[in-house]
Tab-separated table of C-alpha atoms in Angstrom:
chain	number	residue	atom	x	y	z
A	1	MET	CA	-9.013	-30.974	26.430
A	2	LEU	CA	-10.383	-33.030	23.533
A	3	PRO	CA	-9.914	-36.744	22.731
A	4	THR	CA	-8.083	-37.706	19.545
A	5	PRO	CA	-9.049	-40.543	17.143
A	6	ARG	CA	-6.166	-42.565	18.582
A	7	LEU	CA	-7.622	-42.382	22.106
A	8	LEU	CA	-11.117	-43.250	20.868
A	9	LEU	CA	-9.714	-46.280	19.072
A	10	LEU	CA	-7.930	-47.453	22.216
A	11	VAL	CA	-11.134	-47.075	24.220
A	12	LEU	CA	-13.191	-48.950	21.621
A	13	LEU	CA	-10.779	-51.884	21.828
A	14	ALA	CA	-12.097	-52.486	25.361
A	15	ALA	CA	-15.578	-53.203	24.005
A	16	PRO	CA	-14.823	-56.827	22.912
A	17	LEU	CA	-13.347	-57.545	26.339
A	18	ILE	CA	-16.397	-56.160	28.109
A	19	ALA	CA	-18.723	-58.108	25.806
A	20	GLY	CA	-16.734	-61.319	26.300
A	21	ALA	CA	-17.001	-60.952	30.089
A	22	ALA	CA	-20.610	-62.148	29.796
A	23	PHE	CA	-19.287	-65.547	28.731
A	24	VAL	CA	-15.874	-65.590	30.404
A	25	PRO	CA	-15.953	-63.727	33.762
A	26	LEU	CA	-12.161	-63.486	33.812
A	27	LEU	CA	-12.311	-61.089	30.856
A	28	SER	CA	-13.972	-58.484	33.075
A	29	TRP	CA	-10.757	-58.171	35.059
A	30	VAL	CA	-8.757	-58.009	31.829
A	31	ALA	CA	-11.065	-55.222	30.634
A	32	VAL	CA	-10.559	-53.306	33.890
A	33	VAL	CA	-6.772	-53.619	33.610
A	34	TYR	CA	-6.896	-52.532	29.974
A	35	VAL	CA	-9.019	-49.474	30.735
A	36	LEU	CA	-6.642	-48.542	33.559
A	37	MET	CA	-3.725	-48.876	31.171
A	38	VAL	CA	-5.448	-46.601	28.640
A	39	GLY	CA	-6.106	-44.135	31.445
A	40	GLY	CA	-2.439	-44.317	32.408
A	41	VAL	CA	-1.423	-43.623	28.818
A	42	LEU	CA	-3.749	-40.618	28.719
A	43	ILE	CA	-2.382	-39.272	32.003
A	44	SER	CA	1.188	-39.783	30.771
A	45	ASP	CA	0.316	-37.963	27.554
A	46	VAL	CA	-1.010	-35.003	29.553
A	47	LEU	CA	1.995	-34.913	31.876
A	48	LEU	CA	4.616	-35.284	29.148
A	49	SER	CA	3.085	-32.731	26.775
A	50	PRO	CA	3.771	-28.993	27.040
A	51	ARG	CA	1.392	-27.206	29.378
A	52	PRO	CA	-0.408	-24.027	28.299
A	53	ASP	CA	1.612	-22.010	30.821
A	54	GLN	CA	4.807	-23.167	29.064
A	55	ILE	CA	3.703	-21.624	25.780
A	56	GLU	CA	4.021	-17.924	24.926
A	57	VAL	CA	2.586	-16.247	21.849
A	58	GLU	CA	3.425	-12.816	20.470
A	59	ARG	CA	2.120	-11.041	17.357
A	60	LEU	CA	4.455	-8.645	15.518
A	61	HIS	CA	3.442	-6.151	12.844
A	62	GLU	CA	3.661	-2.496	11.952
A	63	GLN	CA	1.484	-0.233	14.055
A	64	ARG	CA	0.388	1.450	10.823
A	65	LEU	CA	-0.694	-0.992	8.150
A	66	SER	CA	-0.573	0.101	4.512
A	67	LEU	CA	-3.695	0.310	2.389
A	68	GLY	CA	-3.874	-2.122	-0.516
A	69	ALA	CA	-0.483	-3.675	0.237
A	70	ALA	CA	0.502	-7.100	1.563
A	71	ASN	CA	1.365	-6.320	5.199
A	72	LEU	CA	3.446	-8.923	7.013
A	73	ILE	CA	2.065	-10.343	10.264
A	74	ALA	CA	4.495	-12.514	12.260
A	75	ILE	CA	3.415	-14.834	15.085
A	76	LEU	CA	6.134	-15.945	17.508
A	77	VAL	CA	5.421	-19.139	19.493
A	78	THR	CA	7.832	-19.907	22.333
A	79	ASN	CA	7.982	-23.414	23.803
A	80	ALA	CA	9.452	-23.560	27.332
A	81	ALA	CA	8.802	-27.314	27.689
A	82	SER	CA	11.283	-30.166	27.217
A	83	ARG	CA	9.099	-31.765	24.519
A	84	PRO	CA	8.434	-30.522	20.978
A	85	LEU	CA	5.216	-28.635	20.326
A	86	ARG	CA	3.373	-29.438	17.071
A	87	PHE	CA	0.481	-27.094	16.660
A	88	THR	CA	-2.031	-25.416	14.387
A	89	LEU	CA	-2.612	-21.707	14.890
A	90	ARG	CA	-5.358	-19.312	13.957
A	91	ASP	CA	-5.006	-15.586	14.431
A	92	GLU	CA	-8.154	-13.519	14.918
A	93	TYR	CA	-7.335	-10.868	12.330
A	94	PRO	CA	-9.863	-8.165	11.358
A	95	VAL	CA	-12.531	-9.825	9.243
A	96	GLU	CA	-12.528	-6.858	6.838
A	97	MET	CA	-8.996	-7.719	5.689
A	98	PRO	CA	-8.318	-10.549	3.228
A	99	VAL	CA	-5.432	-12.829	4.205
A	100	ASP	CA	-3.274	-15.301	2.306
A	101	ALA	CA	-3.419	-17.992	5.021
A	102	ASP	CA	-6.205	-18.631	7.511
A	103	LEU	CA	-4.600	-21.520	9.422
A	104	LEU	CA	-0.879	-21.827	10.167
A	105	ALA	CA	0.956	-24.978	11.247
A	106	GLY	CA	4.379	-25.234	12.841
A	107	VAL	CA	6.669	-27.019	15.267
A	108	ALA	CA	8.360	-25.364	18.233
A	109	GLU	CA	11.350	-27.380	19.373
A	110	PRO	CA	12.027	-27.879	23.105
A	111	PHE	CA	13.002	-24.557	24.652
A	112	GLY	CA	12.795	-23.134	21.135
A	113	LEU	CA	10.980	-20.550	19.090
A	114	CYS	CA	8.792	-20.940	16.012
A	115	GLU	CA	7.921	-18.007	13.747
A	116	LEU	CA	4.893	-18.171	11.470
A	117	ARG	CA	4.008	-15.538	8.893
A	118	TYR	CA	1.011	-14.460	6.880
A	119	HIS	CA	-0.088	-11.288	5.102
A	120	VAL	CA	-3.165	-9.094	5.344
A	121	ARG	CA	-4.257	-6.742	2.572
A	122	PRO	CA	-6.428	-3.918	3.984
A	123	GLN	CA	-9.019	-2.527	1.583
A	124	ARG	CA	-10.150	0.497	3.582
A	125	ARG	CA	-8.418	3.088	5.707
A	126	GLY	CA	-9.409	3.406	9.365
A	127	ASP	CA	-9.139	1.772	12.789
A	128	TYR	CA	-9.277	-1.998	13.187
A	129	GLN	CA	-8.885	-4.563	15.954
A	130	PHE	CA	-6.917	-7.797	16.131
A	131	GLY	CA	-8.304	-10.423	18.491
A	132	ASP	CA	-6.676	-13.309	20.344
A	133	VAL	CA	-4.464	-16.083	19.007
A	134	VAL	CA	-5.868	-19.619	19.246
A	135	ILE	CA	-3.513	-22.628	19.255
A	136	ARG	CA	-4.525	-26.267	19.004
A	137	TYR	CA	-1.929	-28.968	19.670
A	138	GLU	CA	-1.812	-32.715	20.346
A	139	GLY	CA	-0.004	-34.480	23.136
A	140	VAL	CA	3.305	-36.174	22.476
A	141	LEU	CA	1.584	-39.604	22.606
A	142	GLY	CA	-1.279	-38.398	20.411
A	143	CYS	CA	-4.060	-39.242	22.875
A	144	HIS	CA	-5.456	-35.794	23.591
A	145	ARG	CA	-5.738	-32.415	21.934
A	146	ARG	CA	-5.757	-29.036	23.622
A	147	GLN	CA	-7.074	-25.737	22.352
A	148	VAL	CA	-5.735	-22.677	24.121
A	149	ARG	CA	-6.636	-19.030	23.597
A	150	PHE	CA	-3.829	-16.550	24.193
A	151	PRO	CA	-4.848	-12.920	24.830
A	152	ALA	CA	-3.430	-10.750	22.043
A	153	ALA	CA	-6.088	-8.126	21.373
A	154	GLN	CA	-4.509	-5.115	19.715
A	155	LYS	CA	-5.673	-2.039	17.855
A	156	VAL	CA	-4.193	-1.224	14.471
A	157	GLN	CA	-4.602	1.632	12.012
A	158	VAL	CA	-4.664	1.363	8.231
A	159	TYR	CA	-2.938	4.304	6.553
A	160	PRO	CA	-2.185	5.099	2.922
A	161	ASN	CA	0.518	2.877	1.493
A	162	LEU	CA	3.650	3.506	3.570
A	163	LEU	CA	5.425	0.441	2.216
A	164	GLU	CA	5.961	2.168	-1.133
A	165	ALA	CA	7.779	5.023	0.594
A	166	ARG	CA	10.083	2.570	2.367
A	167	LYS	CA	10.670	0.713	-0.882
A	168	TYR	CA	11.579	4.020	-2.529
A	169	ASP	CA	14.130	4.727	0.215
A	170	LEU	CA	15.666	1.298	-0.285
A	171	VAL	CA	16.027	1.479	-4.049
A	172	ILE	CA	17.321	5.049	-4.023
A	173	ARG	CA	20.086	3.994	-1.610
A	174	ARG	CA	20.966	1.188	-3.982
A	175	GLY	CA	20.738	3.426	-7.037
A	176	GLN	CA	18.042	1.181	-8.574
A	177	LEU	CA	15.207	3.620	-9.203
A	178	ARG	CA	14.498	2.162	-12.630
A	179	THR	CA	13.616	-1.199	-11.085
A	180	ILE	CA	10.374	0.338	-9.785
A	181	GLY	CA	9.743	2.409	-12.894
A	182	LEU	CA	11.030	5.771	-11.622
A	183	ARG	CA	13.439	7.973	-13.524
A	184	SER	CA	16.461	9.920	-12.305
A	185	ILE	CA	15.674	13.411	-11.072
A	186	ARG	CA	19.006	15.085	-11.677
A	187	GLN	CA	19.024	18.037	-14.054
A	188	LEU	CA	22.394	19.099	-15.373
A	189	GLY	CA	23.349	22.059	-17.478
A	190	GLN	CA	20.305	24.291	-16.853
A	191	GLY	CA	19.120	26.785	-14.269
A	192	GLY	CA	19.127	25.765	-10.653
A	193	GLU	CA	21.499	25.161	-7.769
A	194	PHE	CA	25.250	24.536	-8.041
A	195	GLU	CA	26.136	20.855	-7.703
A	196	HIS	CA	29.907	20.361	-8.228
A	197	LEU	CA	32.872	20.940	-10.570
A	198	ARG	CA	34.344	18.405	-12.984
A	199	GLU	CA	36.593	18.253	-16.024
A	200	TYR	CA	35.312	19.475	-19.375
A	201	THR	CA	34.213	16.905	-21.998
A	202	THR	CA	33.444	17.368	-25.691
A	203	ASP	CA	29.701	17.011	-24.996
A	204	ASP	CA	29.601	20.008	-22.627
A	205	GLU	CA	28.427	23.469	-23.652
A	206	TYR	CA	30.973	26.277	-23.598
A	207	ARG	CA	28.781	28.448	-21.372
A	208	ARG	CA	29.104	25.888	-18.583
A	209	ILE	CA	32.870	26.387	-18.323
A	210	ASN	CA	33.927	27.851	-14.986
A	211	TRP	CA	36.783	30.135	-16.030
A	212	LYS	CA	38.091	30.811	-12.524
A	213	ALA	CA	38.392	27.096	-11.776
A	214	THR	CA	39.909	26.576	-15.230
A	215	ALA	CA	42.599	29.198	-14.525
A	216	ARG	CA	43.429	27.640	-11.151
A	217	ARG	CA	43.717	24.078	-12.429
A	218	GLY	CA	45.202	24.793	-15.843
A	219	LYS	CA	42.599	22.719	-17.703
A	220	PRO	CA	38.947	23.278	-18.697
A	221	ILE	CA	36.534	22.830	-15.776
A	222	VAL	CA	32.718	22.907	-15.992
A	223	ALA	CA	30.106	23.430	-13.290
A	224	GLU	CA	27.227	20.977	-12.967
A	225	ILE	CA	23.916	22.423	-11.901
A	226	GLU	CA	21.127	20.551	-10.140
A	227	ALA	CA	17.478	21.483	-10.520
A	228	GLU	CA	16.292	24.287	-8.284
A	229	ARG	CA	14.905	23.247	-4.924
A	230	SER	CA	12.134	24.584	-2.691
A	231	GLN	CA	9.540	24.483	-5.447
A	232	GLN	CA	5.943	23.985	-4.402
A	233	ILE	CA	3.656	21.089	-5.320
A	234	VAL	CA	0.006	20.950	-4.240
A	235	CYS	CA	-2.180	17.846	-4.607
A	236	VAL	CA	-5.858	18.720	-5.116
A	237	ILE	CA	-7.911	15.603	-4.342
A	238	ASP	CA	-11.512	15.099	-5.419
A	239	ALA	CA	-13.358	13.197	-2.666
A	240	GLY	CA	-16.810	13.324	-4.264
A	241	ARG	CA	-19.132	10.405	-4.915
A	242	LEU	CA	-17.542	9.432	-8.236
A	243	MET	CA	-14.232	8.743	-6.511
A	244	ALA	CA	-15.893	6.135	-4.280
A	245	ALA	CA	-16.310	3.759	-7.219
A	246	PRO	CA	-14.140	0.628	-6.941
A	247	VAL	CA	-11.542	0.019	-9.620
A	248	ALA	CA	-12.209	-3.468	-10.983
A	249	ASP	CA	-9.983	-4.819	-13.717
A	250	PRO	CA	-11.385	-8.017	-15.305
A	251	LEU	CA	-7.891	-8.983	-16.433
A	252	GLN	CA	-6.526	-8.915	-12.880
A	253	PRO	CA	-7.949	-11.742	-10.726
A	254	ASP	CA	-6.020	-10.516	-7.669
A	255	ASP	CA	-7.935	-7.255	-7.594
A	256	THR	CA	-7.561	-5.501	-4.235
A	257	GLY	CA	-11.010	-3.887	-4.326
A	258	LEU	CA	-9.638	-0.384	-3.742
A	259	THR	CA	-11.643	2.644	-4.808
A	260	ARG	CA	-10.440	5.431	-7.078
A	261	LEU	CA	-9.949	7.616	-4.021
A	262	ASP	CA	-7.789	4.955	-2.363
A	263	TYR	CA	-5.455	4.847	-5.361
A	264	VAL	CA	-5.308	8.645	-5.431
A	265	VAL	CA	-4.524	8.863	-1.710
A	266	ASN	CA	-1.699	6.334	-2.067
A	267	THR	CA	-0.311	8.259	-5.028
A	268	ALA	CA	-0.537	11.635	-3.270
A	269	LEU	CA	1.307	10.230	-0.250
A	270	MET	CA	4.096	8.731	-2.346
A	271	LEU	CA	4.430	11.890	-4.412
A	272	SER	CA	4.640	14.025	-1.265
A	273	TYR	CA	7.340	11.736	0.095
A	274	VAL	CA	9.422	12.109	-3.067
A	275	VAL	CA	8.808	15.868	-3.225
A	276	ILE	CA	9.905	16.460	0.362
A	277	GLY	CA	12.866	14.129	-0.069
A	278	LYS	CA	14.081	16.294	-2.952
A	279	GLY	CA	13.928	19.509	-0.969
A	280	ASP	CA	10.668	20.770	-2.479
A	281	GLN	CA	7.527	21.779	-0.610
A	282	ALA	CA	4.414	19.597	-0.604
A	283	GLY	CA	0.852	20.662	0.159
A	284	MET	CA	-2.640	19.256	-0.176
A	285	LEU	CA	-6.243	20.296	-0.672
A	286	THR	CA	-9.192	17.898	-0.432
A	287	PHE	CA	-12.745	18.743	-1.427
A	288	ALA	CA	-16.157	17.255	-2.057
A	289	GLY	CA	-19.239	19.494	-1.853
A	290	LYS	CA	-16.897	22.042	-0.265
A	291	VAL	CA	-13.232	22.348	0.637
A	292	GLU	CA	-12.601	19.811	3.388
A	293	ASN	CA	-8.941	20.418	4.221
A	294	PHE	CA	-6.071	22.587	3.025
A	295	ILE	CA	-2.443	22.183	4.078
A	296	PRO	CA	-0.164	24.884	2.631
A	297	PRO	CA	3.048	23.642	0.991
A	298	ARG	CA	6.008	23.205	3.307
A	299	LYS	CA	9.121	21.067	3.470
A	300	GLY	CA	10.493	18.660	6.050
A	301	LYS	CA	9.523	15.404	7.743
A	302	ALA	CA	7.014	17.156	9.989
A	303	GLN	CA	5.093	18.236	6.888
A	304	PHE	CA	5.016	14.661	5.629
A	305	GLN	CA	3.491	13.547	8.940
A	306	ARG	CA	0.858	16.289	8.663
A	307	LEU	CA	-0.012	15.135	5.160
A	308	LEU	CA	-0.096	11.514	6.290
A	309	GLU	CA	-2.555	12.240	9.090
A	310	ALA	CA	-4.729	14.306	6.767
A	311	LEU	CA	-4.777	11.643	4.038
A	312	TYR	CA	-5.585	8.986	6.631
A	313	ASN	CA	-8.915	10.699	7.300
A	314	VAL	CA	-9.937	11.422	3.689
A	315	GLN	CA	-13.191	9.635	2.885
A	316	ALA	CA	-15.402	9.855	-0.183
A	317	GLN	CA	-18.585	11.903	0.354
A	318	PRO	CA	-21.953	10.997	-1.262
A	319	VAL	CA	-22.204	14.399	-2.970
A	320	GLU	CA	-21.169	15.943	-6.270
A	321	ALA	CA	-17.696	17.427	-6.056
A	322	ASP	CA	-17.559	21.204	-6.479
A	323	ILE	CA	-14.241	21.537	-8.282
A	324	ALA	CA	-14.907	25.179	-9.182
A	325	GLU	CA	-15.041	26.197	-5.513
A	326	ALA	CA	-11.947	24.140	-4.721
A	327	LEU	CA	-9.794	25.698	-7.466
A	328	ALA	CA	-11.044	29.199	-6.640
A	329	TYR	CA	-10.169	28.607	-2.986
A	330	LEU	CA	-6.697	27.416	-3.926
A	331	ASP	CA	-6.097	30.336	-6.309
A	332	GLN	CA	-6.826	32.795	-3.495
A	333	ARG	CA	-4.522	31.158	-0.950
A	334	GLN	CA	-1.672	29.883	-3.111
A	335	GLN	CA	0.160	33.017	-4.227
A	336	ARG	CA	3.503	31.498	-5.203
A	337	ARG	CA	3.788	29.558	-8.454
A	338	ALA	CA	3.250	25.837	-7.895
A	339	LEU	CA	2.645	22.589	-9.674
A	340	VAL	CA	-1.049	21.956	-8.951
A	341	ILE	CA	-1.922	18.296	-9.464
A	342	ILE	CA	-5.695	17.847	-9.704
A	343	PHE	CA	-6.892	14.287	-9.059
A	344	THR	CA	-10.466	14.006	-10.320
A	345	ASP	CA	-12.808	11.932	-12.497
A	346	LEU	CA	-14.310	12.703	-15.912
A	347	ALA	CA	-17.342	10.419	-15.677
A	348	ASN	CA	-19.584	13.476	-15.412
A	349	PRO	CA	-19.052	15.608	-18.565
A	350	ALA	CA	-21.166	18.409	-17.068
A	351	ALA	CA	-18.423	19.061	-14.496
A	352	VAL	CA	-15.708	19.449	-17.126
A	353	GLN	CA	-16.676	22.968	-18.221
A	354	PRO	CA	-16.296	24.504	-14.719
A	355	LEU	CA	-12.975	22.649	-14.467
A	356	ILE	CA	-11.787	24.155	-17.756
A	357	THR	CA	-12.892	27.653	-16.751
A	358	HIS	CA	-10.978	27.630	-13.481
A	359	ILE	CA	-7.939	25.900	-14.977
A	360	ARG	CA	-7.591	28.858	-17.365
A	361	ARG	CA	-7.459	31.195	-14.370
A	362	LEU	CA	-5.145	28.893	-12.455
A	363	ALA	CA	-2.741	28.574	-15.398
A	364	ARG	CA	-1.973	32.304	-15.336
A	365	ARG	CA	0.136	31.800	-12.221
A	366	HIS	CA	0.562	28.057	-11.717
A	367	LEU	CA	1.257	24.889	-13.707
A	368	PRO	CA	-1.894	22.707	-13.536
A	369	LEU	CA	-1.754	18.958	-14.101
A	370	CYS	CA	-5.080	17.120	-14.359
A	371	VAL	CA	-4.783	13.432	-13.424
A	372	THR	CA	-7.558	10.927	-14.099
A	373	ILE	CA	-7.846	7.148	-13.785
A	374	SER	CA	-8.721	5.396	-17.027
A	375	ASP	CA	-11.509	2.819	-17.067
A	376	PRO	CA	-9.904	-0.625	-17.594
A	377	ASN	CA	-13.163	-2.063	-18.953
A	378	ILE	CA	-13.319	0.512	-21.753
A	379	VAL	CA	-9.629	0.143	-22.570
A	380	ASN	CA	-9.792	-3.654	-22.664
A	381	VAL	CA	-12.970	-3.874	-24.735
A	382	ALA	CA	-11.815	-1.206	-27.195
A	383	GLY	CA	-8.665	-3.175	-27.978
A	384	ARG	CA	-10.203	-6.654	-27.979
A	385	PRO	CA	-10.535	-8.654	-31.246
A	386	VAL	CA	-14.122	-9.021	-32.475
A	387	GLN	CA	-15.588	-12.556	-32.536
A	388	ASP	CA	-19.274	-11.898	-33.223
A	389	SER	CA	-21.828	-9.121	-33.717
A	390	HIS	CA	-22.289	-8.689	-29.971
A	391	GLY	CA	-18.549	-8.228	-29.530
A	392	LEU	CA	-18.523	-5.729	-32.400
A	393	PHE	CA	-21.268	-3.690	-30.753
A	394	ARG	CA	-19.418	-3.681	-27.419
A	395	ARG	CA	-16.193	-2.599	-29.109
A	396	LEU	CA	-17.901	0.232	-31.007
A	397	VAL	CA	-19.467	1.541	-27.785
A	398	ALA	CA	-16.138	1.294	-25.943
A	399	GLU	CA	-14.300	3.132	-28.737
A	400	GLN	CA	-16.960	5.853	-28.739
A	401	LEU	CA	-16.605	6.338	-24.977
A	402	ALA	CA	-12.803	6.381	-25.331
A	403	ASP	CA	-13.037	9.032	-28.067
A	404	GLU	CA	-15.322	11.176	-25.893
A	405	ARG	CA	-12.867	10.887	-23.018
A	406	ARG	CA	-9.942	11.892	-25.242
A	407	ALA	CA	-11.947	14.889	-26.448
A	408	LEU	CA	-12.541	16.010	-22.849
A	409	LEU	CA	-8.839	15.626	-22.059
A	410	ASP	CA	-7.961	17.644	-25.171
A	411	GLN	CA	-10.257	20.441	-24.010
A	412	ILE	CA	-8.579	20.459	-20.607
A	413	GLN	CA	-5.158	20.535	-22.237
A	414	CYS	CA	-6.161	23.440	-24.483
A	415	SER	CA	-7.196	25.396	-21.373
A	416	GLY	CA	-3.565	25.448	-20.213
A	417	ALA	CA	-3.242	22.275	-18.133
A	418	LEU	CA	-1.210	19.142	-18.635
A	419	THR	CA	-3.201	15.902	-18.588
A	420	LEU	CA	-2.451	12.389	-17.435
A	421	ASP	CA	-4.933	9.541	-17.948
A	422	VAL	CA	-3.519	6.213	-16.767
A	423	PRO	CA	-4.722	2.937	-15.198
A	424	ALA	CA	-4.978	2.830	-11.428
A	425	THR	CA	-2.134	0.329	-11.154
A	426	SER	CA	0.226	2.740	-12.964
A	427	LEU	CA	-0.995	5.895	-11.255
A	428	THR	CA	1.777	6.345	-8.677
A	429	VAL	CA	4.700	5.733	-11.017
A	430	SER	CA	3.201	7.907	-13.781
A	431	VAL	CA	2.507	10.871	-11.496
A	432	VAL	CA	5.904	10.753	-9.787
A	433	ASN	CA	7.692	10.468	-13.133
A	434	THR	CA	5.714	13.411	-14.493
A	435	TYR	CA	6.767	15.531	-11.520
A	436	LEU	CA	10.410	14.513	-12.017
A	437	ARG	CA	10.239	15.253	-15.733
A	438	LEU	CA	8.713	18.693	-15.197
A	439	LYS	CA	11.352	19.436	-12.589
A	440	GLU	CA	14.089	18.274	-14.940
A	441	GLU	CA	12.733	20.508	-17.707
A	442	ALA	CA	12.664	23.483	-15.304
A	443	ARG	CA	8.940	24.043	-15.878
A	444	LEU	CA	7.993	24.384	-12.204
């Protein structure tokens, strides 16, 4: 229990009485009565205020936090006393996670409940630990302050971004895919699975007319076809040292500090979720100096959980990635045609030639897609207006590096692979849309 400024002021008011007692002895009795009155006020404040055993605190959050996303943490404070509880709260969150509010203030009404919220934004995958919840509150008369620690230690795991998958479920139920930048995946009028029958319109092709249904109904009927299901998609993830570099965008002050590998892992998880949701089969291969993990393509929710657990443990290795061994390994074990999405980095031009060589072999049976994360510093400087000679030099260097990167991507594309070079913030939407477009064009 700690004294408040109000109590200290009341105590200091006794000093003139005590000093005056040296000249007027009667003031000593007045001082004693005054001090007893202050003590009575303090005791009343303690008795009238909520006791620690009348306060309950509970922390609510997802057991699996999402990497790089604003995860909601809710603190419930229950007041079982007959007096209001005005308090300041501090949650002992993992120090590795930035938060949007360090101290929270609230009021719990008598026999009421107060909910306080803040958000954490994890920057690394792994296991973390929440500590206790500390509450500091004043008495109803404002004469004392209590600080109480409520046990709330709890382990939590940070996984790839699961919030995006839930957001995708929500918008697809509402039919609002375009609000998050995703396109429709329906393919009508080309090879695939039968969808349904409908009346003929002037925009339909004659070959789509279902003559049996037309004869039964006495009017032209066409069959709509949806894209073929059970196609296979494999994410090949480079976990070498170059993927451990953080993605820092000078134009984005709210940078999350995620690495290239973190963005790739989030994208691979979201893509797998969409793939499995559309009846296709998702698989994964991770590699650094050697192949670290390979999960053959399958469908179903159990496969998504396997991919989630595997992606949770993917960490960048301080070695050069051997992409030649990884693609050769995949070519031996993936016999059925698949869309092979290779997430890698082009910062080391020496590694591009082995990539091109094995993409040529891979393209004989599969459809390769090479995905890289563009450097925001190069892109921003190359397009920035020139103010002086120093700025001109920086722009020329940036444009030269951009030209070299485009040349490398052109070489990869000429070897038989599709290419996608986008900023980290657009990676997930771009990759998912590319998959949907390829599926719509029946290229898988």
